[in-house]
């Protein structure tokens, strides 16, 4: 009995110590993501890893324009009937990638080369981005998601992650998102309360204990057991938790595919778009996005397929199930080291680290002339092409800044897709792109554009992620703790531990500790030695029993006093805990008030952001109208300038014509005046002759002479002019009158020509 009380006393002390330690070390403080070391100016960079995957042709008789000539090079030639240059020759172009996967490449081979290193980095606290790019119908969704029996990169990445960290996962709600792209770490009591609340509501399915098939038949048997893989370099001294989120970017708006919005059958509401924000580490995240904690590959499949059913797809001329939005599936891994004993998570918020892997399925670029899209399909295609064009522009500016040393602003904000992945290109991590190619001849033009973009993207460099040690504690803490527990269990089993203690065994041990009885057989009535020896032994045994009883009573009284002291300490601790609970209640009220204020501010912020968007759109409209009016004004000014110049040329030409006509008429007038003067002079000469003859006749008749006067010579033109000027009388008046009349006619003719 003495050993039993000692063991009970030690067990009670251990329990009380453990309870006090749990209450004193539990923490509800927020645990933001640990700041990384400051980046050096000469930080190492790696180029974006670009891979190419060729899809098999749909039919054997289809014309092929893509040929794989090596493991890293493909050749594209123009299809028949399309001349690639002016000389009428077929143009062949070669493009090189980090690796080219042919039509016979399996999903497992693709995963081993492309996605497996990203999962390894995720486990080692490094971020990663993997996205598929190509024209519509080139196999992007199949590469990322896969099909039954041929799981894609996403399910294989999840399977490898859970196969690697499965034994080291923390219990649910130990890690909790803080809605600011960080993680809170909760104590065991708070996590237990969260789990009990979850179990009572049964809103989250329990983690299966073994590998089971996914609930949906389309995701059944995606990965066979032979293809399952795991990472061997997992830190066993850490606890891990996996959170997944699933969003889509549709018409440049972000929607949460995992959000459980209440359905109103009378007035259904459309899903609300989310807003991009920047956390304290300058990383972009979707505010208010649902993050689900998953504990197995099957549970992650169920969450993914739940969001996949909400994703927008449509039937087009080129693809029966064409993705009409960009989907982003984010796997976030939170990890924290164990304490020095290897029992519980270290309650140090600076030691919590969060890494994430984004798996992006970009919608395919398409030409509306081929898809014959109309209405909403046309608007979707326009937004898809615009976002992909913004991605190309960002890559071009990044490459120019890195190669030429310029500092141009990268237009990340022009599209939600590029804005969301801003920190991957400006920060550190690995970025990999899979270019999916459909080799049929009809996609030749689109394939050439995709190849040019891929060739340019390979020249963009991203900062190489660095290793971050989590803590400075000794390695192997979890293993040593497990070995200690196994050894303690083994010894308790060997000794018949406290739960299997046998009172008969203890009684036998007590009996064996008493003095042995001598032989008590009496063969002679006169024997006077056996009975005295027996009495002596019995007296000794009685004294030993009395001593044991006294020692037991002393031990019991000591234990009772110690229990009373422990009761007093427990009551004091309970009072202290009560006070602490009251203080925690007050803190909770303060937190609730602060959360209410935060929600109010967030609503106000959303309203202001909405107003800013409206003002931005209005500003864009006004800017567009301003540019249109400015262009119209410039056009009219140019037209007016042309008309003025034309009018000047017309005036100059008319002025020249008037001058020529004036000179012509002046000459004509001068000629007519001269002719008239000559005619007048002739008339005057004729009159003079007649007068002379008349004078001669009169003289002859009066004088009676027979001599005939000589005939006067005809004066020259100069003489006629002189005579005309000296002559006075009727003939001169007639001459000047005719000349003036002629001059007036010439002047009127000149004015008529000028007015004409």
XYZ file of C-alpha atoms in Angstrom:
756
model
C 0.000 0.000 0.000
C 2.905 2.343 0.698
C 4.147 2.031 -2.919
C 0.654 2.671 -4.231
C 0.302 5.947 -2.345
C 3.791 7.089 -3.411
C 2.983 6.385 -7.077
C -0.410 8.155 -6.806
C 1.272 11.162 -5.217
C 3.891 11.409 -7.991
C 1.213 10.996 -10.693
C -0.908 13.799 -9.172
C 2.103 16.111 -9.060
C 2.901 15.425 -12.705
C -0.710 16.101 -13.776
C -0.866 19.367 -11.854
C 2.473 20.496 -13.299
C 1.293 19.692 -16.840
C -1.998 21.575 -16.351
C -0.249 24.646 -14.981
C 2.273 24.574 -17.812
C -0.513 24.411 -20.426
C -2.407 27.344 -18.939
C 0.697 29.474 -18.472
C 2.141 28.889 -21.957
C -1.015 29.021 -24.086
C -1.084 32.050 -26.391
C -3.665 33.713 -28.569
C -1.399 36.275 -30.128
C -1.326 36.633 -33.882
C 1.568 35.011 -35.655
C 2.483 36.904 -38.781
C 4.701 35.465 -41.374
C 8.331 35.616 -40.313
C 10.320 38.340 -41.967
C 12.996 37.048 -44.230
C 16.521 38.395 -44.266
C 17.196 41.651 -46.035
C 17.870 41.194 -49.709
C 21.350 41.972 -50.819
C 22.029 44.042 -53.861
C 23.905 41.171 -55.528
C 21.177 38.578 -54.954
C 21.260 35.484 -57.167
C 18.598 35.181 -59.851
C 17.296 32.377 -62.013
C 15.440 32.681 -65.317
C 11.804 31.680 -65.564
C 11.643 27.978 -66.386
C 9.617 27.546 -69.580
C 8.594 24.054 -70.708
C 6.694 22.990 -73.818
C 4.149 20.195 -74.102
C 2.783 19.056 -77.474
C -0.752 17.760 -77.606
C -1.564 14.804 -79.880
C -3.567 15.536 -83.012
C -7.307 14.960 -82.850
C -7.366 12.951 -86.092
C -4.679 11.158 -88.071
C -5.508 12.955 -91.327
C -5.066 16.435 -89.807
C -2.188 18.537 -91.048
C 0.589 19.101 -88.496
C 2.716 22.259 -88.309
C 4.856 21.466 -85.203
C 7.739 19.012 -85.119
C 9.862 17.990 -82.143
C 13.476 17.796 -83.295
C 15.180 17.344 -79.884
C 14.432 17.177 -76.177
C 14.654 20.963 -75.950
C 13.812 22.257 -79.464
C 10.751 22.290 -81.689
C 10.350 23.419 -85.296
C 7.264 25.146 -86.707
C 6.578 25.323 -90.424
C 3.797 27.063 -92.276
C 0.921 24.831 -93.408
C 0.142 24.143 -97.039
C -1.502 27.036 -98.860
C 0.061 29.687 -96.589
C 3.151 31.460 -97.856
C 5.233 32.795 -95.014
C 7.232 35.388 -96.955
C 7.140 37.429 -100.122
C 9.338 35.060 -102.072
C 6.721 32.351 -101.873
C 8.961 30.038 -99.820
C 7.852 28.151 -96.719
C 9.344 29.614 -93.559
C 10.559 27.236 -90.833
C 11.258 28.554 -87.334
C 12.894 26.800 -84.366
C 12.241 27.542 -80.688
C 14.199 26.238 -77.694
C 12.876 25.555 -74.182
C 14.201 24.142 -70.956
C 12.592 20.857 -71.980
C 10.080 19.728 -74.568
C 7.549 16.972 -73.800
C 6.254 15.063 -76.792
C 2.880 13.496 -77.426
C 3.891 10.279 -75.612
C 4.850 12.004 -72.351
C 2.935 10.715 -69.324
C 1.539 12.874 -66.543
C 4.004 11.303 -64.102
C 7.037 12.238 -66.211
C 5.786 15.799 -66.545
C 5.247 16.045 -62.779
C 8.722 14.714 -61.946
C 10.456 17.314 -64.121
C 8.267 20.377 -63.529
C 6.181 20.271 -60.338
C 8.118 18.003 -57.971
C 10.912 20.576 -57.322
C 8.253 23.188 -56.518
C 6.667 20.894 -53.905
C 10.119 20.267 -52.416
C 10.623 24.032 -52.163
C 7.167 24.445 -50.597
C 8.131 22.037 -47.794
C 11.367 24.000 -47.296
C 9.573 27.362 -46.828
C 9.958 28.616 -50.422
C 7.249 30.037 -52.650
C 6.474 28.827 -56.144
C 4.291 29.713 -59.144
C 3.320 27.309 -61.912
C 0.988 28.269 -64.740
C -0.070 26.822 -68.069
C -0.248 29.024 -71.163
C -1.472 28.474 -74.709
C -4.305 28.881 -77.163
C -7.742 27.472 -76.447
C -7.959 23.714 -76.887
C -4.213 23.097 -76.438
C -4.519 20.902 -73.300
C -3.854 23.348 -70.451
C -6.640 22.114 -68.160
C -5.718 18.472 -68.814
C -2.097 19.235 -67.928
C -3.058 20.970 -64.687
C -6.029 18.840 -63.546
C -5.897 15.617 -65.531
C -8.568 12.965 -65.850
C -9.478 9.688 -64.091
C -6.470 7.421 -64.303
C -4.235 10.290 -65.461
C -4.006 12.812 -62.656
C -2.478 16.166 -63.562
C 0.049 18.346 -61.809
C -2.374 19.663 -59.177
C -3.540 16.322 -57.678
C -0.042 14.881 -57.831
C 1.396 17.887 -56.015
C -1.196 17.537 -53.248
C -0.569 13.790 -53.003
C 3.192 14.261 -52.667
C 2.730 16.995 -50.058
C 0.485 14.913 -47.784
C 2.597 11.778 -48.262
C 5.591 13.778 -47.034
C 4.165 15.650 -44.038
C 1.347 13.263 -43.097
C 2.849 11.942 -39.817
C 3.940 15.431 -38.737
C 0.700 17.371 -39.202
C -0.640 19.469 -36.352
C -4.181 19.022 -35.125
C -6.931 21.104 -36.617
C -7.200 24.772 -35.655
C -3.729 24.911 -34.097
C -2.907 27.163 -37.036
C -5.589 29.654 -37.992
C -5.615 32.278 -40.807
C -5.773 35.855 -39.576
C -7.524 37.207 -42.747
C -4.437 39.310 -43.497
C -2.398 36.701 -45.363
C -0.798 35.558 -42.109
C -1.277 32.784 -39.537
C -2.296 32.746 -35.887
C -1.096 29.958 -33.625
C -3.545 28.835 -30.944
C -3.023 26.969 -27.708
C -4.250 23.425 -27.151
C -7.331 24.533 -25.236
C -8.514 26.968 -27.936
C -7.817 24.460 -30.683
C -9.772 21.805 -28.747
C -12.733 24.157 -28.385
C -12.625 24.903 -32.117
C -12.576 21.181 -32.910
C -15.506 20.499 -30.607
C -17.446 23.316 -32.234
C -16.594 21.907 -35.658
C -17.692 18.418 -34.633
C -20.980 19.719 -33.245
C -21.757 21.626 -36.427
C -20.247 18.974 -38.737
C -19.608 21.597 -41.375
C -16.199 20.161 -42.257
C -15.861 16.491 -43.208
C -13.576 14.413 -41.036
C -10.234 13.389 -42.405
C -10.317 9.809 -43.724
C -8.089 7.421 -41.860
C -6.887 5.693 -45.019
C -6.707 6.342 -48.735
C -10.196 6.421 -50.123
C -11.639 7.300 -53.464
C -12.837 10.824 -54.012
C -16.539 11.426 -53.668
C -16.951 12.514 -57.252
C -16.550 9.769 -59.885
C -14.616 12.076 -62.184
C -11.819 12.246 -59.608
C -11.783 8.552 -58.693
C -8.465 6.727 -59.069
C -6.591 9.737 -60.414
C -3.289 8.568 -58.913
C -2.392 4.916 -58.563
C -0.523 3.664 -55.504
C 2.490 2.797 -57.664
C 2.854 6.422 -58.752
C 2.612 7.902 -55.227
C 5.767 9.777 -54.224
C 7.042 11.649 -51.185
C 9.871 13.924 -50.138
C 12.622 12.439 -48.010
C 13.997 15.751 -46.738
C 11.218 16.699 -44.325
C 12.069 18.356 -41.011
C 10.591 15.947 -38.456
C 10.971 18.500 -35.661
C 8.208 20.715 -37.114
C 4.435 20.581 -37.212
C 2.634 21.352 -40.459
C -0.827 22.436 -41.582
C -2.107 22.789 -45.152
C -4.628 25.429 -46.244
C -6.079 25.627 -49.751
C -8.001 28.362 -51.567
C -9.516 28.475 -55.052
C -10.390 31.637 -56.986
C -11.116 32.584 -60.581
C -10.531 35.811 -62.509
C -13.549 36.328 -64.754
C -13.933 39.494 -66.864
C -11.134 41.018 -64.741
C -13.114 40.424 -61.516
C -12.022 38.011 -58.757
C -14.519 35.467 -57.419
C -14.091 32.982 -54.540
C -15.035 29.490 -55.732
C -15.107 28.070 -52.169
C -17.395 30.700 -50.679
C -20.640 29.304 -49.239
C -23.006 32.146 -50.051
C -26.595 31.725 -48.795
C -28.973 30.955 -51.640
C -32.166 32.976 -51.856
C -34.625 31.273 -54.252
C -36.816 34.375 -54.423
C -34.168 37.000 -55.092
C -30.881 35.250 -55.906
C -27.827 37.432 -55.623
C -24.820 37.170 -57.938
C -21.469 36.295 -56.358
C -19.543 39.248 -54.985
C -16.139 40.062 -56.416
C -13.104 40.195 -54.131
C -10.452 42.875 -53.732
C -6.679 42.545 -53.980
C -4.676 43.886 -51.062
C -1.070 44.020 -49.909
C 0.090 42.569 -46.579
C 2.817 43.842 -44.281
C 5.441 41.890 -46.238
C 4.336 43.559 -49.520
C 2.766 40.351 -50.825
C -0.502 40.520 -52.742
C -3.484 38.490 -51.513
C -7.240 38.278 -52.074
C -9.029 39.897 -49.134
C -11.819 37.785 -47.654
C -10.877 34.656 -49.609
C -11.933 31.324 -48.068
C -8.993 29.216 -46.825
C -9.869 25.630 -45.917
C -7.618 23.528 -43.697
C -7.226 20.035 -45.174
C -5.571 16.988 -43.666
C -5.436 14.497 -46.556
C -5.276 14.265 -50.312
C -8.876 13.063 -50.479
C -10.150 16.035 -48.501
C -8.175 18.422 -50.696
C -9.705 16.734 -53.780
C -13.179 17.305 -52.410
C -12.464 20.990 -51.764
C -10.958 21.425 -55.223
C -13.838 19.715 -56.984
C -16.328 21.791 -55.012
C -14.786 24.925 -56.492
C -14.292 23.323 -59.913
C -18.028 22.828 -60.271
C -18.530 26.588 -59.880
C -15.926 27.538 -62.454
C -17.202 29.162 -65.656
C -16.814 27.083 -68.808
C -18.648 27.273 -72.135
C -18.917 25.508 -75.471
C -17.190 27.271 -78.377
C -16.373 26.374 -81.957
C -12.813 25.380 -80.950
C -13.339 23.685 -77.579
C -16.313 21.845 -76.144
C -15.368 22.816 -72.561
C -13.517 26.095 -72.956
C -12.392 27.828 -69.767
C -13.830 31.336 -69.692
C -11.773 32.450 -66.690
C -8.281 32.172 -65.183
C -8.300 29.794 -62.185
C -5.812 30.038 -59.296
C -5.514 27.149 -56.808
C -3.270 28.147 -53.890
C -1.689 25.622 -51.505
C -0.465 27.352 -48.349
C 1.785 25.446 -45.918
C 2.163 26.733 -42.350
C 4.908 25.204 -40.202
C 6.354 25.823 -36.749
C 9.041 23.956 -34.766
C 8.465 21.815 -31.712
C 9.720 22.894 -28.289
C 12.899 21.567 -26.683
C 11.054 18.528 -25.254
C 9.553 17.607 -28.631
C 6.000 17.485 -27.230
C 4.200 20.668 -28.315
C 4.541 23.426 -30.879
C 6.916 26.170 -29.849
C 4.813 29.132 -28.714
C 6.931 31.724 -30.500
C 5.147 33.647 -33.226
C 8.443 34.687 -34.821
C 9.224 31.044 -35.593
C 6.072 30.411 -37.659
C 6.722 30.301 -41.388
C 4.218 30.311 -44.246
C 4.993 29.289 -47.841
C 2.616 28.886 -50.752
C 2.433 27.272 -54.173
C 0.103 28.795 -56.788
C -1.146 26.522 -59.554
C -2.689 28.643 -62.320
C -4.727 27.473 -65.305
C -4.847 30.453 -67.662
C -7.720 30.712 -70.101
C -6.695 30.264 -73.727
C -6.298 33.126 -76.144
C -8.650 32.935 -79.114
C -9.717 34.792 -82.229
C -13.370 35.668 -82.424
C -13.290 35.152 -86.181
C -12.646 31.466 -85.533
C -14.786 30.932 -82.431
C -17.669 33.014 -83.832
C -18.324 34.309 -80.331
C -21.225 36.659 -79.759
C -22.703 38.503 -76.786
C -21.272 37.407 -73.447
C -18.839 34.964 -75.103
C -17.420 37.845 -77.139
C -16.994 39.993 -74.017
C -15.301 37.097 -72.196
C -12.902 36.532 -75.083
C -12.042 40.230 -75.151
C -11.233 40.281 -71.428
C -9.190 37.071 -71.699
C -7.131 38.410 -74.584
C -6.681 41.744 -72.797
C -5.367 40.099 -69.607
C -2.977 37.894 -71.603
C -1.779 40.954 -73.502
C -1.095 42.684 -70.167
C 0.907 39.634 -69.063
C 2.994 39.882 -72.247
C 3.527 43.601 -71.682
C 4.699 43.015 -68.094
C 7.176 40.359 -69.260
C 8.510 42.693 -71.952
C 9.027 45.562 -69.498
C 10.673 43.238 -66.946
C 13.041 41.882 -69.574
C 13.894 45.385 -70.789
C 14.563 46.599 -67.228
C 16.831 43.628 -66.494
C 18.720 43.573 -69.789
C 19.032 47.317 -70.476
C 19.248 48.597 -66.917
C 16.161 50.781 -67.285
C 13.684 51.471 -64.504
C 10.357 51.516 -66.307
C 7.214 50.915 -64.282
C 5.797 47.432 -64.872
C 2.024 47.724 -65.511
C 0.956 45.026 -63.031
C -2.219 46.904 -62.066
C -3.624 46.827 -65.596
C -4.899 43.291 -64.954
C -5.953 41.364 -61.850
C -3.881 38.328 -62.912
C -0.599 40.212 -63.157
C -1.377 42.267 -60.044
C -1.961 39.081 -58.021
C 1.416 37.594 -59.028
C 3.382 40.822 -58.632
C 5.348 39.600 -55.599
C 6.522 36.454 -57.449
C 8.332 38.520 -60.096
C 9.445 41.371 -57.815
C 10.228 39.146 -54.841
C 11.786 35.720 -54.628
C 10.694 32.217 -55.531
C 10.516 29.917 -58.509
C 8.339 30.659 -61.524
C 7.656 27.965 -64.100
C 5.466 28.037 -67.187
C 4.203 25.173 -69.320
C 3.450 26.196 -72.894
C 0.805 23.865 -74.298
C 0.801 23.554 -78.094
C -1.820 22.125 -80.425
C 0.159 21.068 -83.547
C -2.746 21.278 -86.018
C -2.315 23.649 -88.952
C -5.402 25.728 -88.121
C -3.682 27.090 -84.999
C -0.493 28.139 -86.826
C -0.898 31.904 -86.386
C -1.859 31.662 -82.693
C 0.956 29.167 -82.052
C 3.518 31.576 -83.489
C 2.358 34.310 -81.086
C 2.574 31.890 -78.146
C 6.101 30.839 -79.150
C 7.296 34.448 -79.329
C 5.902 35.158 -75.879
C 7.499 31.997 -74.443
C 10.848 32.839 -76.021
C 10.735 36.305 -74.489
C 9.627 35.021 -71.054
C 12.703 32.776 -70.770
C 14.868 35.893 -70.592
C 13.090 37.236 -67.474
C 14.912 36.495 -64.217
C 13.430 36.012 -60.731
C 15.282 36.194 -57.409
C 16.386 32.780 -56.191
C 14.771 31.708 -52.880
C 17.133 31.313 -49.927
C 17.072 28.727 -47.162
C 15.674 29.993 -43.869
C 16.555 28.038 -40.681
C 13.472 27.843 -38.496
C 15.029 27.674 -35.036
C 18.273 26.970 -33.232
C 17.102 23.960 -31.207
C 18.817 20.596 -31.491
C 17.574 18.268 -34.179
C 15.868 14.950 -33.449
C 13.612 16.222 -30.643
C 10.516 14.420 -31.876
C 12.399 11.148 -32.308
C 13.936 11.278 -28.812
C 10.554 12.048 -27.270
C 8.949 9.123 -29.087
C 11.744 6.769 -28.015
C 11.301 7.923 -24.406
C 7.551 7.279 -24.540
C 8.037 3.837 -26.025
C 10.591 2.910 -23.367
C 8.352 4.214 -20.560
C 5.404 2.198 -21.860
C 7.566 -0.902 -22.097
C 8.798 -0.587 -18.540
C 5.318 0.047 -17.194
C 4.113 -3.043 -18.984
C 7.005 -5.057 -17.533
C 6.316 -3.759 -14.025
C 2.571 -3.976 -14.376
C 1.969 -0.217 -14.491
C -0.438 1.768 -12.319
C -3.497 0.791 -14.242
C -2.604 -2.950 -14.088
C -1.418 -3.094 -10.446
C -2.392 -6.280 -8.564
C -3.138 -6.066 -4.833
C -2.148 -9.747 -4.405
C 1.284 -9.078 -5.870
C 1.826 -6.160 -3.513
C 0.610 -8.276 -0.620
C 3.035 -11.043 -1.528
C 5.894 -8.493 -1.659
C 4.932 -7.258 1.817
C 4.744 -10.796 3.160
C 8.125 -11.649 1.703
C 9.628 -8.617 3.475
C 8.566 -10.013 6.932
C 10.828 -12.491 8.905
C 10.376 -16.093 7.803
C 8.494 -18.494 10.117
C 10.508 -21.400 11.647
C 9.344 -25.060 11.385
C 6.294 -25.446 13.620
C 5.908 -29.254 13.679
C 5.541 -30.690 17.295
C 6.547 -34.306 17.662
C 7.106 -34.418 21.400
C 4.778 -33.096 24.141
C 7.813 -32.174 26.186
C 9.274 -30.004 23.395
C 9.982 -26.595 24.992
C 12.013 -25.014 22.140
C 9.680 -24.933 19.127
C 6.961 -22.874 20.744
C 9.331 -20.241 22.195
C 11.063 -19.863 18.781
C 7.671 -19.505 17.108
C 6.530 -16.952 19.674
C 9.757 -14.988 19.223
C 9.348 -14.918 15.428
C 5.721 -13.894 15.721
C 6.676 -11.105 18.116
C 9.308 -9.917 15.651
C 6.779 -10.026 12.829
C 4.339 -8.120 15.032
C 6.945 -5.436 15.764
C 7.747 -5.128 12.033
C 4.042 -4.840 11.261
C 3.657 -2.141 13.920
C 6.635 -0.279 12.476
C 5.137 -0.522 8.981
C 1.782 0.674 10.345
C 3.430 3.639 12.056
C 5.413 4.463 8.913
C 2.247 4.109 6.834
C 0.358 6.439 9.183
C 3.188 8.966 9.081
C 3.280 8.767 5.276
C -0.495 9.054 5.083
C -0.508 12.102 7.346
C 2.337 13.644 5.342
C 0.496 12.907 2.094
C -2.728 14.331 3.551
C -0.936 17.539 4.545
C 0.649 17.729 1.116
C -2.738 17.156 -0.508
C -4.180 19.941 1.638
C -1.372 22.218 0.534
C -2.013 21.190 -3.073
C -5.715 21.866 -2.589
C -4.863 25.321 -1.317
C -2.527 25.902 -4.234
C -5.171 24.623 -6.655
C -7.800 26.915 -5.148
C -5.339 29.813 -5.434
C -4.630 28.815 -9.019
C -8.347 28.557 -9.701
C -8.817 32.033 -8.294
C -5.945 33.241 -10.450
C -7.431 31.479 -13.474
C -10.817 33.009 -12.714
C -9.237 36.435 -12.622
C -7.384 35.679 -15.825
C -10.624 34.487 -17.448
C -12.310 37.724 -16.405
C -9.450 39.664 -17.911
C -9.622 37.513 -21.009
C -13.354 38.222 -21.184
C -12.625 41.926 -21.044
C -9.947 41.482 -23.694
C -12.418 39.497 -25.797
C -14.890 42.343 -25.524
C -12.190 44.765 -26.585
C -11.271 42.437 -29.447
C -14.926 42.163 -30.471
C -15.224 45.938 -30.437
C -12.034 46.233 -32.423
C -13.244 43.611 -34.903
C -16.510 45.511 -35.259
C -14.553 48.681 -35.885
C -12.328 46.818 -38.352
C -15.376 45.462 -40.171
C -16.833 48.955 -40.309
C -13.571 50.320 -41.655
C -13.340 47.464 -44.145
C -16.864 48.184 -45.360
C -15.965 51.847 -45.607
C -12.779 50.905 -47.428
C -14.730 48.711 -49.832
C -17.182 51.545 -50.429
C -14.353 53.965 -51.075
C -12.635 51.475 -53.342
C -15.896 51.012 -55.213
C -16.226 54.787 -55.542
C -12.622 54.978 -56.668
C -13.343 52.339 -59.321
C -16.382 54.305 -60.485
C -14.380 57.537 -60.549
C -11.599 55.761 -62.369
C -14.031 54.452 -64.953
C -15.594 57.915 -65.269
C -12.131 59.421 -65.632
C -11.287 56.860 -68.280
C -14.506 57.731 -70.126
C -13.734 61.430 -69.920
C -10.172 60.814 -71.020
C -11.450 58.765 -73.930
C -13.918 61.515 -74.877
C -11.177 64.101 -74.476
C -8.858 62.144 -76.747
C -11.669 61.683 -79.284
C -12.556 65.389 -79.266
C -8.911 66.349 -79.428
C -8.417 64.028 -82.369
C -11.514 65.466 -84.068
C -10.296 69.018 -83.393
C -6.895 68.212 -84.832
C -8.583 66.678 -87.870
C -10.709 69.773 -88.400
C -7.721 72.072 -87.943
C -5.798 70.095 -90.506
C -8.738 70.255 -92.899
C -9.063 74.030 -92.291
C -5.360 74.497 -92.935
C -5.688 72.558 -96.155
C -8.654 74.708 -97.220
C -6.766 77.921 -96.374
C -3.722 76.797 -98.298
C -5.956 75.799 -101.221
C -7.638 79.207 -101.100
C -4.276 80.978 -101.071
C -3.162 78.967 -104.054
C -6.461 79.804 -105.814
C -6.043 83.520 -105.049
C -2.485 83.478 -106.327
C -3.580 81.702 -109.484
C -6.506 84.125 -110.027
C -4.231 87.078 -109.349
C -1.843 85.788 -111.999
C -4.717 85.303 -114.428
C -6.007 88.843 -113.746
C -2.536 90.311 -114.262
C -2.104 88.407 -117.520
C -5.561 89.465 -118.712
C -4.905 93.076 -117.724
C -1.633 93.148 -119.652
C -3.342 91.515 -122.593
C -6.131 94.075 -122.639
C -3.735 96.968 -122.144
C -1.778 95.847 -125.184
C -5.010 95.361 -127.112
C -6.202 98.834 -126.103
C -2.883 100.354 -127.079
C -3.044 98.590 -130.407
C -6.599 99.803 -131.024
C -5.721 103.376 -129.988
C -2.763 103.388 -132.368
C -4.936 102.004 -135.143
C -7.603 104.630 -134.457
C -5.048 107.407 -134.392
C -3.664 106.225 -137.711
C -7.152 106.121 -139.153
C -7.861 109.622 -137.917
C -4.607 110.890 -139.339
C -5.491 109.377 -142.698
C -8.860 111.044 -142.573
C -7.224 114.354 -141.697
C -4.764 113.973 -144.573
C -7.627 113.245 -146.949
C -9.446 116.359 -145.738
C -6.301 118.427 -146.042
C -5.839 117.204 -149.578
C -9.374 118.037 -150.395
C -8.988 121.462 -148.859
C -5.770 122.087 -150.794
C -7.394 120.978 -153.981
C -10.367 123.179 -153.270
C -8.049 126.042 -152.451
C -6.150 125.455 -155.628
C -9.343 125.458 -157.645
C -10.510 128.590 -155.938
C -7.172 130.250 -156.511
C -7.063 129.181 -160.127
C -10.539 130.418 -160.781
C -9.815 133.745 -159.199
C -6.347 134.237 -160.617
C -7.066 132.901 -164.073
C -3.851 130.982 -164.266
C -3.519 127.811 -166.224
C -0.734 126.355 -164.212
C -1.863 123.253 -162.184
C -0.466 123.017 -158.674
C 1.710 120.169 -157.689
C 0.164 117.318 -155.805
C 1.286 117.488 -152.166
C 3.072 114.554 -150.716
C 1.333 112.375 -148.170
C 2.732 113.095 -144.809
C 4.295 110.337 -142.768
C 2.739 109.016 -139.617
C 4.835 111.254 -137.448
C 3.912 114.234 -139.528
C 0.277 113.216 -139.430
C 0.553 112.988 -135.656
C 2.109 116.440 -135.494
C -0.497 117.810 -137.800
C -3.234 116.101 -135.801
C -1.919 117.682 -132.631
C -1.619 121.190 -134.193
C -4.858 121.087 -136.058
C -7.788 122.833 -134.523
C -11.285 122.515 -135.624
C -13.961 119.978 -136.257
C -11.646 117.260 -137.480
C -9.562 117.417 -134.321
C -12.658 117.259 -132.124
C -13.797 114.165 -133.936
C -10.397 112.548 -133.455
C -10.218 113.154 -129.711
C -13.815 112.103 -129.232
C -13.188 108.779 -130.951
C -9.999 108.193 -128.946
C -11.727 108.865 -125.638
C -14.554 106.540 -126.581
C -12.044 103.818 -127.452
C -10.264 104.285 -124.152
C -13.515 103.943 -122.237
C -14.337 100.718 -124.086
C -10.896 99.343 -123.268
C -11.287 100.243 -119.589
C -14.718 98.636 -119.391
C -13.367 95.507 -121.060
C -10.507 95.435 -118.562
C -12.927 95.767 -115.620
C -15.093 93.016 -117.016
C -12.131 90.692 -117.289
C -11.085 91.465 -113.689
C -14.579 90.881 -112.333
C -14.744 87.617 -114.254
